[in-house]
Amino acid sequence: MLKIAVLISGNGSNLQAILDSIDSGILKCSVEMVISDRKEAYGLERAKQRNIKTYIVNRSEKNISREILELTLGKVQLIVLAGFLSILKGEIIEKFRNRIINIHPSLIPAFCGKGMYGVKVHEAAVSYGVKYSGCTVHFVDEGTDSGAIICQKTVPVYNEDTAETLQKRVLVEEHKLLPKAINYFAEDKIRSEGRKVFVIEE
Ligand code: GAR
C-alpha cells in the first residue's frame, strides 16, 4: 500500500478529502503523517481525530526542507502538498524526485509562482477577466509551481464572481482532483517524459 505524507498550512479541507476518499474505498493509500508549518492549522485537528501522527515544522527556519526530509525519508513514498505554503528546497527535491506533488488553485501556468496562494490566486483570476479557471496537480521541482503537470480540472468563471465565490467552486474540484492524482501513484499509472506526464489507463 502506498504510504504518503500530507503537508498542510491551514484548514486542511484537501487533507479531509484524501481521508474521506480512503474511507469510501476510492483511494487506496495510507496517510502515515501530517506535517504543518503552522501550529494553529486546523488540518492538524483533522489528523489527530484519525490518530495520524502530526509534526510541526518551523516555517521561519532555514532548514525546514531538511527537517521534512528527515521526517519522511524511508517512511513514505509520496509527499503531498495540500495547501502547504512554505517552499521546499534542496536535497528533498532530489531525494523525492517525481515523488512530491502539489495542488494549486489555478490552471498553471496562469496565476501561479511566488506569492500566488490561497484567495490571492482567485483575486488575480477574477480581475484578469478569465472565463475559465480551475486547479492543477503537478510535480514539485526546484522552482515555484513550475514542475510538470499531472492533471488539471477547469471551472467556469462568471461575470458576477468574486474571488471567494470562485475559490469555493475551484475547491469542490480540488477535493476530487487531488485524491484522483494520488490514486494514479497508488496504482502505478504515472509515466513521465520530460515535462509530459502520462496516465496509463488499462
Ligand atoms: C487550496 O485551495 C490549495 O489549492 C491552495 O491552498 C488551499 C488550501 O486549502 N494552495 C495554494 O495556493 C498553493 N500555492 P485547504 O487547507 O482547505 O486544503
CSV table of C-alpha atoms and ligand atoms in Angstrom, one decimal:
chain,number,residue,atom,x,y,z
A,1,MET,CA,0.0,0.0,0.0
A,2,LEU,CA,1.3,3.5,-1.0
A,3,LYS,CA,2.4,5.4,2.1
A,4,ILE,CA,2.1,9.2,1.9
A,5,ALA,CA,2.9,12.3,4.0
A,6,VAL,CA,0.5,15.2,3.7
A,7,LEU,CA,1.9,18.7,4.2
A,8,ILE,CA,-0.5,21.5,5.2
A,9,SER,CA,-0.6,25.1,6.4
A,10,GLY,CA,-4.3,25.8,7.1
A,11,ASN,CA,-7.8,24.4,7.1
A,12,GLY,CA,-6.8,21.1,5.6
A,13,SER,CA,-10.0,20.6,3.5
A,14,ASN,CA,-7.9,18.8,0.9
A,15,LEU,CA,-6.4,16.6,3.6
A,16,GLN,CA,-10.0,15.8,4.6
A,17,ALA,CA,-10.9,15.0,1.0
A,18,ILE,CA,-8.0,12.5,1.0
A,19,LEU,CA,-9.1,10.9,4.2
A,20,ASP,CA,-12.8,10.7,3.0
A,21,SER,CA,-11.7,9.1,-0.2
A,22,ILE,CA,-9.7,6.5,1.7
A,23,ASP,CA,-12.8,5.8,3.9
A,24,SER,CA,-15.0,5.3,0.9
A,25,GLY,CA,-12.6,2.9,-0.7
A,26,ILE,CA,-11.9,5.1,-3.7
A,27,LEU,CA,-8.3,5.8,-2.7
A,28,LYS,CA,-6.0,3.0,-1.5
A,29,CYS,CA,-3.1,4.6,0.4
A,30,SER,CA,-2.1,5.2,3.9
A,31,VAL,CA,-1.5,8.6,5.4
A,32,GLU,CA,1.5,8.0,7.6
A,33,MET,CA,1.9,11.5,8.9
A,34,VAL,CA,0.6,15.1,8.5
A,35,ILE,CA,3.2,17.9,8.7
A,36,SER,CA,2.3,21.5,9.2
A,37,ASP,CA,4.4,24.7,9.1
A,38,ARG,CA,1.7,26.4,11.3
A,39,LYS,CA,0.9,25.1,14.7
A,40,GLU,CA,-2.6,26.6,14.6
A,41,ALA,CA,-3.5,24.8,11.3
A,42,TYR,CA,-7.0,23.2,11.7
A,43,GLY,CA,-5.8,20.4,9.5
A,44,LEU,CA,-3.8,19.1,12.5
A,45,GLU,CA,-7.1,18.5,14.3
A,46,ARG,CA,-8.4,16.5,11.4
A,47,ALA,CA,-5.3,14.3,11.5
A,48,LYS,CA,-5.4,13.9,15.3
A,49,GLN,CA,-9.1,12.8,15.1
A,50,ARG,CA,-7.8,9.9,12.9
A,51,ASN,CA,-4.8,9.1,15.1
A,52,ILE,CA,-2.5,10.1,12.3
A,53,LYS,CA,1.0,11.3,13.5
A,54,THR,CA,1.4,15.0,13.3
A,55,TYR,CA,4.5,17.1,13.2
A,56,ILE,CA,5.0,20.9,13.3
A,57,VAL,CA,8.0,22.4,11.5
A,58,ASN,CA,9.2,25.9,11.9
A,59,ARG,CA,8.5,27.9,8.7
A,60,SER,CA,10.9,30.7,9.6
A,61,GLU,CA,13.6,28.1,10.0
A,62,LYS,CA,16.1,27.9,7.1
A,63,ASN,CA,16.3,24.1,7.5
A,64,ILE,CA,12.6,23.4,7.1
A,65,SER,CA,13.2,21.3,4.0
A,66,ARG,CA,15.8,19.3,5.8
A,67,GLU,CA,13.6,18.7,8.8
A,68,ILE,CA,10.8,17.5,6.4
A,69,LEU,CA,13.3,15.2,4.6
A,70,GLU,CA,14.3,13.7,7.9
A,71,LEU,CA,10.7,13.0,8.9
A,72,THR,CA,9.8,11.5,5.6
A,73,LEU,CA,12.8,9.7,4.1
A,74,GLY,CA,12.3,5.9,4.2
A,75,LYS,CA,8.9,6.3,5.7
A,76,VAL,CA,6.7,7.4,2.8
A,77,GLN,CA,6.8,7.0,-1.0
A,78,LEU,CA,4.9,10.2,-1.8
A,79,ILE,CA,4.8,13.6,-0.3
A,80,VAL,CA,1.5,15.5,-1.0
A,81,LEU,CA,1.4,19.3,-0.6
A,82,ALA,CA,-2.2,20.1,0.2
A,83,GLY,CA,-2.3,23.8,0.9
A,84,PHE,CA,1.3,23.9,2.2
A,85,LEU,CA,2.6,27.4,1.8
A,86,SER,CA,6.4,27.0,2.5
A,87,ILE,CA,8.7,26.4,-0.4
A,88,LEU,CA,10.6,23.1,-0.4
A,89,LYS,CA,14.2,23.4,-1.5
A,90,GLY,CA,17.5,21.5,-1.7
A,91,GLU,CA,18.1,17.8,-1.1
A,92,ILE,CA,14.4,16.8,-0.6
A,93,ILE,CA,13.6,17.7,-4.2
A,94,GLU,CA,16.3,15.4,-5.5
A,95,LYS,CA,15.7,12.6,-3.0
A,96,PHE,CA,11.9,12.6,-3.8
A,97,ARG,CA,12.2,13.4,-7.5
A,98,ASN,CA,8.8,12.9,-9.1
A,99,ARG,CA,7.5,11.9,-5.7
A,100,ILE,CA,6.4,15.2,-4.4
A,101,ILE,CA,3.1,16.6,-5.7
A,102,ASN,CA,1.3,19.9,-5.1
A,103,ILE,CA,-2.2,21.1,-5.7
A,104,HIS,CA,-2.6,24.7,-6.9
A,105,PRO,CA,-5.9,26.5,-7.3
A,106,SER,CA,-5.5,27.7,-10.9
A,107,LEU,CA,-4.8,26.4,-14.4
A,108,ILE,CA,-1.0,26.5,-14.3
A,109,PRO,CA,0.9,28.4,-15.9
A,110,ALA,CA,-1.7,31.1,-15.1
A,111,PHE,CA,-1.8,32.7,-11.7
A,112,CYS,CA,1.0,30.8,-10.1
A,113,GLY,CA,4.5,31.3,-8.8
A,114,LYS,CA,5.9,33.3,-5.9
A,115,GLY,CA,3.3,35.0,-3.7
A,116,MET,CA,0.4,33.3,-5.5
A,117,TYR,CA,-1.5,31.2,-3.0
A,118,GLY,CA,-5.0,30.9,-1.5
A,119,VAL,CA,-7.5,33.6,-2.3
A,120,LYS,CA,-4.9,35.8,-4.0
A,121,VAL,CA,-4.9,33.3,-6.9
A,122,HIS,CA,-8.7,33.8,-7.3
A,123,GLU,CA,-8.4,37.6,-7.0
A,124,ALA,CA,-5.9,37.6,-9.8
A,125,ALA,CA,-8.1,35.3,-12.0
A,126,VAL,CA,-11.3,37.4,-11.4
A,127,SER,CA,-9.6,40.8,-12.0
A,128,TYR,CA,-7.8,39.4,-15.2
A,129,GLY,CA,-11.2,38.5,-16.5
A,130,VAL,CA,-10.5,34.9,-17.5
A,131,LYS,CA,-13.6,32.8,-18.5
A,132,TYR,CA,-12.2,29.6,-17.1
A,133,SER,CA,-10.1,28.8,-14.1
A,134,GLY,CA,-9.5,25.6,-12.2
A,135,CYS,CA,-6.9,23.6,-10.4
A,136,THR,CA,-3.7,21.7,-11.2
A,137,VAL,CA,-1.8,18.9,-9.6
A,138,HIS,CA,1.8,19.0,-10.5
A,139,PHE,CA,5.2,17.7,-9.5
A,140,VAL,CA,7.3,19.8,-7.3
A,141,ASP,CA,10.7,20.8,-8.7
A,142,GLU,CA,13.3,23.4,-7.9
A,143,GLY,CA,11.0,26.3,-9.0
A,144,THR,CA,7.7,27.6,-7.6
A,145,ASP,CA,4.7,25.8,-9.2
A,146,SER,CA,7.0,25.0,-12.2
A,147,GLY,CA,7.1,21.2,-12.1
A,148,ALA,CA,5.5,19.0,-14.8
A,149,ILE,CA,1.7,18.9,-14.8
A,150,ILE,CA,-0.1,15.7,-13.8
A,151,CYS,CA,-3.7,16.7,-14.1
A,152,GLN,CA,-6.0,19.7,-14.3
A,153,LYS,CA,-9.7,20.5,-14.0
A,154,THR,CA,-11.4,23.6,-15.3
A,155,VAL,CA,-14.3,25.5,-13.8
A,156,PRO,CA,-16.2,28.4,-15.5
A,157,VAL,CA,-15.7,32.0,-14.2
A,158,TYR,CA,-18.9,34.1,-14.2
A,159,ASN,CA,-19.3,37.9,-14.5
A,160,GLU,CA,-20.7,38.1,-11.0
A,161,ASP,CA,-17.9,36.0,-9.4
A,162,THR,CA,-15.9,37.4,-6.6
A,163,ALA,CA,-12.6,35.8,-5.5
A,164,GLU,CA,-14.5,34.0,-2.8
A,165,THR,CA,-17.2,32.5,-5.0
A,166,LEU,CA,-14.6,31.3,-7.5
A,167,GLN,CA,-12.5,29.9,-4.7
A,168,LYS,CA,-15.5,27.8,-3.5
A,169,ARG,CA,-16.1,26.5,-7.0
A,170,VAL,CA,-12.5,25.6,-7.5
A,171,LEU,CA,-12.2,23.9,-4.1
A,172,VAL,CA,-15.0,21.5,-4.9
A,173,GLU,CA,-12.9,20.3,-7.8
A,174,GLU,CA,-9.7,20.2,-5.8
A,175,HIS,CA,-11.3,17.8,-3.4
A,176,LYS,CA,-11.9,15.4,-6.3
A,177,LEU,CA,-8.7,16.0,-8.3
A,178,LEU,CA,-6.1,15.5,-5.5
A,179,PRO,CA,-7.4,12.1,-4.4
A,180,LYS,CA,-7.6,11.1,-8.1
A,181,ALA,CA,-4.0,12.1,-8.6
A,182,ILE,CA,-2.8,10.2,-5.5
A,183,ASN,CA,-4.6,7.2,-6.8
A,184,TYR,CA,-2.5,7.3,-10.0
A,185,PHE,CA,0.6,6.8,-7.9
A,186,ALA,CA,-1.1,4.1,-5.7
A,187,GLU,CA,-2.0,2.2,-8.9
A,188,ASP,CA,1.4,3.0,-10.5
A,189,LYS,CA,-0.2,4.7,-13.5
A,190,ILE,CA,2.2,7.7,-13.9
A,191,ARG,CA,4.8,7.8,-16.6
A,192,SER,CA,6.9,10.9,-17.5
A,193,GLU,CA,8.9,12.1,-20.5
A,194,GLY,CA,10.4,15.4,-19.5
A,195,ARG,CA,7.6,17.8,-18.9
A,196,LYS,CA,5.0,15.4,-20.3
A,197,VAL,CA,3.2,13.3,-17.8
A,198,PHE,CA,1.1,10.4,-19.0
A,199,VAL,CA,-1.5,8.5,-17.0
A,200,ILE,CA,-1.6,4.9,-18.2
A,201,GLU,CA,-5.1,3.6,-18.2
A,202,GLU,CA,-5.6,-0.2,-18.8
B,1,GAR,C1,-6.2,25.2,-1.5
B,1,GAR,O1,-7.1,25.9,-2.3
B,1,GAR,C2,-4.9,24.9,-2.3
B,1,GAR,O2,-5.1,24.7,-3.6
B,1,GAR,C3,-4.2,26.2,-2.0
B,1,GAR,O3,-4.5,26.5,-0.7
B,1,GAR,C4,-5.8,26.0,-0.3
B,1,GAR,C5,-5.7,25.1,0.9
B,1,GAR,O4,-6.9,24.8,1.4
B,1,GAR,N1,-2.8,26.1,-2.3
B,1,GAR,C6,-2.0,27.0,-2.8
B,1,GAR,O5,-2.5,28.2,-3.0
B,1,GAR,C7,-0.6,26.7,-3.1
B,1,GAR,N2,0.0,27.6,-3.9
B,1,GAR,P1,-7.1,23.6,2.4
B,1,GAR,O6,-6.2,23.9,3.6
B,1,GAR,O7,-8.6,23.7,2.9
B,1,GAR,O8,-6.8,22.3,1.8
